[in-house]
XYZ file of C-alpha atoms in Angstrom:
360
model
C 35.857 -96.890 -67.160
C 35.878 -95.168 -70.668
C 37.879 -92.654 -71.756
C 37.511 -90.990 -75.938
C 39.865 -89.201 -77.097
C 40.235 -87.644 -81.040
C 43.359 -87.758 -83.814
C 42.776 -84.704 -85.741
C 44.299 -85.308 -89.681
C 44.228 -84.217 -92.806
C 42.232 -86.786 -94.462
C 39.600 -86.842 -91.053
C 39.389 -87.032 -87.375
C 38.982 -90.399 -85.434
C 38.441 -91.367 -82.168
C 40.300 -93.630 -79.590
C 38.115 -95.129 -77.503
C 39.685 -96.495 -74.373
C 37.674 -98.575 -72.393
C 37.624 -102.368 -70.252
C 35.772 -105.339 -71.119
C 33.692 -103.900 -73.845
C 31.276 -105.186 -76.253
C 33.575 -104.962 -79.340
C 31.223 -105.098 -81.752
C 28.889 -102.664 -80.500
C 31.651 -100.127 -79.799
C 32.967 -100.351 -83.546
C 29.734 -101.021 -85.573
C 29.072 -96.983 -85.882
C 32.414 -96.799 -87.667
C 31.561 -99.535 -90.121
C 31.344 -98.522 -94.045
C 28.761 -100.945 -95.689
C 28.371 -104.208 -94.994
C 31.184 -106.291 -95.914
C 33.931 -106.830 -92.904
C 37.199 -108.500 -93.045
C 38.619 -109.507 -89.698
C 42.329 -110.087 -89.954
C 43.515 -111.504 -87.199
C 46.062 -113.890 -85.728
C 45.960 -117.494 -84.288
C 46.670 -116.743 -80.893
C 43.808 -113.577 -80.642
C 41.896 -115.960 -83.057
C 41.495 -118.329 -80.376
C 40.433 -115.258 -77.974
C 38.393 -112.562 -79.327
C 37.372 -113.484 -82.677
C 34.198 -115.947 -82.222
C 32.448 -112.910 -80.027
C 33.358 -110.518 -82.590
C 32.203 -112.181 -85.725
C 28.842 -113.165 -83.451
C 28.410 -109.395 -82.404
C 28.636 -107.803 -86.093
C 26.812 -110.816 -88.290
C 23.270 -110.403 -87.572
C 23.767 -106.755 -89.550
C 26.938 -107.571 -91.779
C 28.482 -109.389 -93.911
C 31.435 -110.817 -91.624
C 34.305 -112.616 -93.480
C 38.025 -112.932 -91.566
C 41.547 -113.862 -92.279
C 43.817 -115.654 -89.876
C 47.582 -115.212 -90.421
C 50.380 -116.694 -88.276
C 51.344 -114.963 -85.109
C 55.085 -113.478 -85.105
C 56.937 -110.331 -86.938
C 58.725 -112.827 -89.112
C 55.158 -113.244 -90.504
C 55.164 -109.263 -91.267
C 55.803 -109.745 -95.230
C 54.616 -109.010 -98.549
C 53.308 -113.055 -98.428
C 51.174 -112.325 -95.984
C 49.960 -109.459 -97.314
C 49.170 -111.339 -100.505
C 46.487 -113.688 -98.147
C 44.539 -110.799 -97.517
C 44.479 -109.381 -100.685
C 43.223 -113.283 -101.651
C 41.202 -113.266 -98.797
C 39.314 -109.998 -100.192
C 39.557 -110.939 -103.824
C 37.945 -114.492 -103.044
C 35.041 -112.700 -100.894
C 34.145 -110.783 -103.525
C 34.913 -107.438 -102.006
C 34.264 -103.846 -103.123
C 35.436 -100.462 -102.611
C 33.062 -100.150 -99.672
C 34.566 -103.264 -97.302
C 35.811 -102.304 -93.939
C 39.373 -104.199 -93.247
C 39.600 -104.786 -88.716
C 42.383 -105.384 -87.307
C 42.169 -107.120 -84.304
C 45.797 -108.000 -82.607
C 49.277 -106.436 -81.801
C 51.234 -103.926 -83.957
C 51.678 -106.953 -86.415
C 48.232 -107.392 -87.600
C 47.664 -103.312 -87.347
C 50.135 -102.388 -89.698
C 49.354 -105.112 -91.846
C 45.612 -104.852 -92.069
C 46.572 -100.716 -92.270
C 48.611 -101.765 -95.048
C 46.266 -104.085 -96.725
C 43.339 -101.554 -96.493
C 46.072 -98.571 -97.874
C 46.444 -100.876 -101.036
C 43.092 -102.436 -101.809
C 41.597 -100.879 -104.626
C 43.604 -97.948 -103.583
C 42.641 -97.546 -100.071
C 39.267 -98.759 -97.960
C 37.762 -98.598 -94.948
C 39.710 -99.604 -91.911
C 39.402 -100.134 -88.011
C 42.160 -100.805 -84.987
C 41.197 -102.773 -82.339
C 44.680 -103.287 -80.831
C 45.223 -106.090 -78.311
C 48.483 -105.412 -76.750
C 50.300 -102.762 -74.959
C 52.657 -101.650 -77.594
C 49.633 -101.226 -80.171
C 47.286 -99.551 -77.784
C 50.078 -96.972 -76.938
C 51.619 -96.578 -80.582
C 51.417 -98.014 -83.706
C 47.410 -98.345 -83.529
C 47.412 -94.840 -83.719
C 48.415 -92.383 -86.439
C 48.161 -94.387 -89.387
C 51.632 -95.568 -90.238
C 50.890 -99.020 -91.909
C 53.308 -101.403 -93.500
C 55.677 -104.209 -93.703
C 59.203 -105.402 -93.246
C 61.619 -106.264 -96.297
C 64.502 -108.253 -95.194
C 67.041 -105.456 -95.632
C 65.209 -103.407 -93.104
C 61.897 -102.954 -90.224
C 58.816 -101.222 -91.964
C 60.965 -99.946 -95.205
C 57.288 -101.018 -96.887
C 53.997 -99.036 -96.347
C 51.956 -96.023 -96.531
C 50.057 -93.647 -94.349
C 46.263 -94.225 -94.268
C 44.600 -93.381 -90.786
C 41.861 -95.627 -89.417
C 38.282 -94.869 -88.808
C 38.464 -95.543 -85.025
C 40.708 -97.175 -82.203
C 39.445 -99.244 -79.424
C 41.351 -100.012 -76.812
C 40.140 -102.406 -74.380
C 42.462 -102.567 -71.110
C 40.676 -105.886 -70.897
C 42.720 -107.694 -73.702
C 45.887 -106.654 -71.545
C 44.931 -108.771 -69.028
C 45.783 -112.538 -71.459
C 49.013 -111.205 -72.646
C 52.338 -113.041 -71.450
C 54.609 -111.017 -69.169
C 57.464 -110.393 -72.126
C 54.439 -108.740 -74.301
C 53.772 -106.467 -71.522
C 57.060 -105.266 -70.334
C 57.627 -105.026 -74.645
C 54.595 -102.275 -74.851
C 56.039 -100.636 -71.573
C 59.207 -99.864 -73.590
C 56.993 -97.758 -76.091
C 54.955 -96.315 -72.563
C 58.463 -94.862 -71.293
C 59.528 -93.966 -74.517
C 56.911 -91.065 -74.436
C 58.134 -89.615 -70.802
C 61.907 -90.005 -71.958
C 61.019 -87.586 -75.354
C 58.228 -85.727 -73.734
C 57.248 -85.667 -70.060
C 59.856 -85.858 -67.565
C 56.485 -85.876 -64.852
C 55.402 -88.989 -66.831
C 58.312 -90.768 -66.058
C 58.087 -89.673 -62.401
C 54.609 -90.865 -62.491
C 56.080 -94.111 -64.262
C 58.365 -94.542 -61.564
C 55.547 -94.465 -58.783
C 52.888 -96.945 -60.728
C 55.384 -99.536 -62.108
C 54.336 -102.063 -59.461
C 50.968 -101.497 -60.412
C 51.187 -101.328 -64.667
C 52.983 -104.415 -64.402
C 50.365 -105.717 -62.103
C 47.986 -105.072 -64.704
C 46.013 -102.751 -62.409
C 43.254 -101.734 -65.344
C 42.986 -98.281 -63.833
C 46.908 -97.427 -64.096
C 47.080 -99.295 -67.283
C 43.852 -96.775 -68.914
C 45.726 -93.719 -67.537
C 48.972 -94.622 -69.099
C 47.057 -95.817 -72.092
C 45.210 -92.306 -72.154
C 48.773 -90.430 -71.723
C 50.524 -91.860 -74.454
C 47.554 -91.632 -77.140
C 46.872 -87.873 -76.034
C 50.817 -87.571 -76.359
C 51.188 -89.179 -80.111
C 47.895 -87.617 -80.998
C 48.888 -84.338 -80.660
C 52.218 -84.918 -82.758
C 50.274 -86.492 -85.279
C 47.864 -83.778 -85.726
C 50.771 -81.096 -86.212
C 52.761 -83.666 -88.605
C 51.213 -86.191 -89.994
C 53.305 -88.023 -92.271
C 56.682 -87.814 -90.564
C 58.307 -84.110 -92.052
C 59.762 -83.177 -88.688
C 58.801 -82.656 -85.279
C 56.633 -86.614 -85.587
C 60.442 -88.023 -86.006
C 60.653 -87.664 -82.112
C 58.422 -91.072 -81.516
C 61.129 -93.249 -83.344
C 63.242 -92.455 -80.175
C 65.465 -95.695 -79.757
C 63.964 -97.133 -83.007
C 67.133 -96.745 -85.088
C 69.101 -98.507 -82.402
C 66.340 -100.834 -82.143
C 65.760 -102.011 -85.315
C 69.388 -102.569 -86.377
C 68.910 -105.233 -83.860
C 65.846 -106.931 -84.836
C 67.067 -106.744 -88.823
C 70.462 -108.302 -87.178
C 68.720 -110.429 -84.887
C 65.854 -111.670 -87.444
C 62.336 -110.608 -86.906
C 60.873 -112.328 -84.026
C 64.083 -113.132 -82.113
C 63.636 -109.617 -79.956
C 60.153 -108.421 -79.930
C 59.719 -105.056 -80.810
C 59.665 -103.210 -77.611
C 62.678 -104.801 -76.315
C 64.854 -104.043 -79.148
C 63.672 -100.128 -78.871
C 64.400 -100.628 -74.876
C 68.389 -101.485 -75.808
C 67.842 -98.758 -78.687
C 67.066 -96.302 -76.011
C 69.753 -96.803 -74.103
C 72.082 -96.724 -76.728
C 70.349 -93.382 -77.861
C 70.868 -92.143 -73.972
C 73.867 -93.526 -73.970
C 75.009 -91.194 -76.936
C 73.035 -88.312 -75.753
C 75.524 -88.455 -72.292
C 78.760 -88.918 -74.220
C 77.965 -85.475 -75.915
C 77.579 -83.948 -72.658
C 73.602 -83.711 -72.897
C 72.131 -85.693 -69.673
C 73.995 -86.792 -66.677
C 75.622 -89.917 -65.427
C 72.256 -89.764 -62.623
C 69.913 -89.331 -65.590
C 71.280 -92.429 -67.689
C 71.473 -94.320 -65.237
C 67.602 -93.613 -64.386
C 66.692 -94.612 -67.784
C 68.314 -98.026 -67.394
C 66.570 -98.252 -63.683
C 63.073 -97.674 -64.983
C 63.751 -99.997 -67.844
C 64.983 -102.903 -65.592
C 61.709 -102.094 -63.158
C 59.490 -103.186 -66.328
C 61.728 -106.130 -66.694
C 63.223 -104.773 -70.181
C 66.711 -105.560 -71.629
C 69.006 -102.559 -71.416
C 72.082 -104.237 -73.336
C 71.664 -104.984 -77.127
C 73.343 -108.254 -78.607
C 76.840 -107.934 -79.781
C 76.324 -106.650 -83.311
C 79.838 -105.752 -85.187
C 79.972 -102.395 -85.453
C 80.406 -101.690 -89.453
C 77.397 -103.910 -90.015
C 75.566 -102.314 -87.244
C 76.382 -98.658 -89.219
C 75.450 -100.230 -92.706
C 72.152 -101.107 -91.416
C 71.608 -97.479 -89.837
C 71.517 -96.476 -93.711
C 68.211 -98.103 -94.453
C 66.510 -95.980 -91.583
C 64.006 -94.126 -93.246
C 65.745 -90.957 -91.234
C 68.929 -90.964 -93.387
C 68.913 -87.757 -95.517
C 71.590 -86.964 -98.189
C 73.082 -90.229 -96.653
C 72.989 -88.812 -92.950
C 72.049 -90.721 -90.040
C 69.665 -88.683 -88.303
C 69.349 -89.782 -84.445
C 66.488 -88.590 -81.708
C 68.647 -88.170 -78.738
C 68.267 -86.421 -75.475
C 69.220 -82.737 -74.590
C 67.360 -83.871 -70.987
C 64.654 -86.223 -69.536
C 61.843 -85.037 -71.473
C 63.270 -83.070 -74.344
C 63.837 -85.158 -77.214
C 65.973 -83.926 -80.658
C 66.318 -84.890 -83.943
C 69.801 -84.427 -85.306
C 73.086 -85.460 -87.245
C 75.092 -83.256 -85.505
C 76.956 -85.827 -83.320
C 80.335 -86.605 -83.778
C 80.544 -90.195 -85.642
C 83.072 -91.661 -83.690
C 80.798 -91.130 -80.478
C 78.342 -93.376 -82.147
C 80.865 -95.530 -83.521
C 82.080 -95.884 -79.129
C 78.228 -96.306 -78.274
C 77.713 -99.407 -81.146
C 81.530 -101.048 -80.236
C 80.600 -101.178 -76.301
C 78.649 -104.124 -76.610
C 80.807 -105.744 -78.606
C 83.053 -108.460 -77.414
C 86.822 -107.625 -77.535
């Protein structure tokens, strides 16, 4: 089983490799710049991957890593800081190549890290969840959080490769994989309504980590965020679409506090709420809501965000890096499939969507 697809940027093409039960180092050694590597990694894919890796690439590199804590709370300009020590107390030049090797965490940090280090190096993904494989491993958005708000914190600097190994799905808990499915059904609900039909069919089998349905889905979404990356790389319009439920979402996990809601399931609530929104203005049905929440529950998601008041819940919609000229911008849903952009929603529908889940 191997599948390679290719980002097309600006700045270069790159391939993701999607594959099961690879040799990691052989598969990323061609994409190597010199021979310095930093692994950054994190204590729980520490424990799993990181001995085979460092054995595979030291007999022809120089092979130093970094272990931060495991958790989004951990997503900070601290941590940051111990891989810039990391690479200052190695000795590291221009030519070091920075792999990240764990969930959306450690790629956007590493991304990050590599963006920033003597103004940008050499950097690989090797994501190890679902929600990385599908998303954030792939078009080069890096960064951190700031306490005020998710990801306000970063830059855009693409990798030199992706590997995906279905393989490393196969250790993560169940609440890690029904958090990437979120992102997985994200791309049918903007883009595919026959994804979400073919969702609908393999569920059983996704969440039964059946490596076959989870490469295909895998395959899907990358082809699907690849191609909106390659027409808009840094986020000017039609890339926008992928943060479908993330303004909802991440009003919850700044609320919550990182960690409390992983990722995925805040932008499963977030969807709703976005769907929720879309039917008030008459956009989707009743039917087609409530299919949204059905194939959510099926991947054993949360469809009902915390009770957040609803002023604070607006306040933090401001530090989406959406707002323009002070305007919310929302992706919502003219149908299953067709995603918008816009701020042309009547406030006090969204002010109705935020208050429902708020205790009387």
């Amino acid at each position: 089983m191997k599948a390679n697809l290719v980002v097309h940027t600006q700045s270069h093409d790159y391939p993701i490799i999607i594959t099961s039960q690879c040799d990691m180092a052989k598969e990323i050694a061609p994409y190597i710049k010199g021979k310095q590597v930093m692994i950054v990694t994190n204590t729980t894919v520490e424990k799993l991957y990181l001995a085979d890796l460092v054995a595979g690439l030291e007999e022809d590199f120089e092979v130093m890593s970094v272990v931060l804590p495991d958790g989004e709370q951990y997503k900070t300009q601290q941590y940051i800081d111990t891989i810039y020590d990391a690479l200052m107390d190695n000795h590291c030049s221009r030519d070091v190549t920075l792999v990240a090797l764990g969930g959306g965490v450690i790629g956007d940090m590493t991304g990050f890290a590599a963006a920033s280090f003597m103004r940008g190096v050499n950097f690989i993904q090797i994501p190890t969840t679902l929600l990385s494989q599908v998303d954030s491993s792939v078009g080069g958005k890096t960064g951190i959080n700031h306490p005020k708000g998710k990801n306000m914190i970063g830059a855009f600097w693409q990798p030199q490769m992706v590997l995906a190994d279905m393989h490393t799905l196969t250790t993560l808990p169940q609440r890690e994989l029904s958090a990437g499915m979120a992102e997985v059904i994200k791309y049918a609900l903007i883009m595919d309504e026959t994804f979400l039909d073919w969702l609908e069919d393999n569920m059983a089998a996704l969440m039964g980590l059946d490596k076959v349905a989870l490469a295909e889905a895998v395959a899907r979404c990358c082809q699907y965020k690849a191609d909106i990356v390659a027409q808009d790389e840094r986020e000017a319009g039609k890339r926008a679409l992928l943060n479908f439920g993330h303004t909802f979402g991440h009003v919850i996990e700044t609320h919550e506090g990182y960690g409390q809601w992983l990722h995925g399931e805040a932008v499963a609530a977030g969807m709703v709420q976005a769907a929720q929104l879309s039917h008030k203005m008459g956009w989707i049905s009743e039917a087609q809501l409530q299919r949204i929440c059905t194939v959510l529950i099926s991947a054993k998601l949360p469809t009902q965000p915390p009770s957040i008041d609803t002023q604070i819940a607006l306040d933090l919609m401001q530090h989406d890096k959406k707002v323009k000229s002070g305007q919310v911008r929302l992706i919502l849903l003219k149908s299953v499939g067709d995603a918008v952009v816009t701020a042309d929603f009547e406030p006090k529908l969204l002010e109705e969507v935020l208050a429902s889940c708020v205790p009387n």
